[in-house]
Amino acid sequence: MSPTLQSIQIGQPQELAPTVGDTSDKPWRTAFFKQPVAGPIQATGLGLVGDGVEETAVHGGVDKAVCVYSAEHWPYWRERLEEPTLGAAAFGENFSVAGLIEEDVCLGDRWRIGDAEFEVSQPRQPCWKLARRWRTKQLTLWVQQNGYTGWYLRVVTEGTVTAGDAIERSARPLPDWTIARANQVMYELKDDRKATAELAAVGTLSDSWKRQLRKRIV
């Protein structure tokens, strides 16, 4: 299957009350619940027009302008979470893509989608909000273990994108550094100083991941 931008989602932070089966009894604010976009949308250096994040210290910004998740993982999660309707935006992503998984995508990859250009900057790090969204405390750990994390893009050339656009790779400077391998270093090889240093030295890796990795080897 040729890689395709299957759907686009945006959303703004909202205040939510606890629901049945929630992992906490406290209200929370999140932009996790995103809605599909019909028609073209502008991709800017800080993300998609109309999209927002709640915790700017850990989400959003130039290195994490667009969150991507693979539609190839939906059947797995439908079964494991017993959620037969799980689909686009299930992981709070902006882009749901078909024909790509973590083993197919490398740090520094350049993509042309519509008339915009993007660069892969880091794997997506699952947080507690993912677990709370699906009312499953173990979900964050499961994602780390199976590597179905998704990834982030920075916007290299601003432009418009539309659901259904082809994803055309225009450059691959780091063929050895797949998202899957980066996840392995982050979550499984924490004591491997050589692998940690090599990943931290990848120029196109996001600044936040570089800082985390360098703390391990100081």
Short mmCIF file of N, CA and C in Angstrom, two decimals, residues 16-28 128-129 131-137:
data_model
loop_
_atom_site.label_atom_id
_atom_site.label_comp_id
_atom_site.label_asym_id
_atom_site.label_seq_id
_atom_site.Cartn_x
_atom_site.Cartn_y
_atom_site.Cartn_z
N LEU A 16 -12.79 18.32 31.27
CA LEU A 16 -13.60 17.10 31.26
C LEU A 16 -13.81 16.59 32.68
N ALA A 17 -14.99 16.11 32.93
CA ALA A 17 -15.31 15.50 34.22
C ALA A 17 -15.02 14.01 34.17
N PRO A 18 -14.78 13.38 35.32
CA PRO A 18 -14.57 11.93 35.35
C PRO A 18 -15.78 11.19 34.78
N THR A 19 -15.52 10.06 34.15
CA THR A 19 -16.58 9.23 33.60
C THR A 19 -16.48 7.83 34.19
N VAL A 20 -17.47 7.01 33.91
CA VAL A 20 -17.49 5.64 34.42
C VAL A 20 -16.26 4.88 33.93
N GLY A 21 -15.55 4.25 34.86
CA GLY A 21 -14.35 3.50 34.50
C GLY A 21 -13.10 4.34 34.37
N ASP A 22 -13.18 5.65 34.68
CA ASP A 22 -12.05 6.56 34.55
C ASP A 22 -10.92 6.12 35.47
N THR A 23 -9.68 6.48 35.09
CA THR A 23 -8.52 6.14 35.91
C THR A 23 -8.29 7.13 37.04
N SER A 24 -9.09 8.19 37.11
CA SER A 24 -8.98 9.18 38.18
C SER A 24 -10.37 9.76 38.46
N ASP A 25 -10.56 10.22 39.68
CA ASP A 25 -11.84 10.84 40.02
C ASP A 25 -11.76 12.36 39.98
N LYS A 26 -10.68 12.90 39.41
CA LYS A 26 -10.52 14.34 39.34
C LYS A 26 -10.80 14.84 37.92
N PRO A 27 -11.36 16.05 37.78
CA PRO A 27 -11.52 16.64 36.44
C PRO A 27 -10.15 16.82 35.77
N TRP A 28 -10.14 16.94 34.46
CA TRP A 28 -8.87 17.14 33.75
C TRP A 28 -9.08 17.96 32.51
N TRP A 128 0.16 9.67 30.54
CA TRP A 128 -0.99 9.23 31.33
C TRP A 128 -2.32 9.58 30.67
N LYS A 129 -2.34 10.61 29.84
CA LYS A 129 -3.60 11.01 29.22
C LYS A 129 -4.10 9.95 28.24
N ALA A 131 -3.70 6.74 28.70
CA ALA A 131 -4.29 5.72 29.57
C ALA A 131 -5.66 6.17 30.07
N ARG A 132 -5.77 7.44 30.41
CA ARG A 132 -7.05 7.93 30.93
C ARG A 132 -8.11 7.98 29.83
N ARG A 133 -7.69 8.36 28.63
CA ARG A 133 -8.65 8.41 27.51
C ARG A 133 -9.34 7.06 27.32
N TRP A 134 -8.56 5.98 27.44
CA TRP A 134 -9.12 4.65 27.20
C TRP A 134 -9.39 3.89 28.50
N ARG A 135 -9.31 4.61 29.64
CA ARG A 135 -9.68 4.05 30.94
C ARG A 135 -8.93 2.73 31.23
N THR A 136 -7.63 2.73 30.88
CA THR A 136 -6.80 1.54 31.04
C THR A 136 -5.44 1.97 31.57
N LYS A 137 -5.20 1.76 32.87
CA LYS A 137 -3.98 2.27 33.50
C LYS A 137 -2.72 1.70 32.87
#
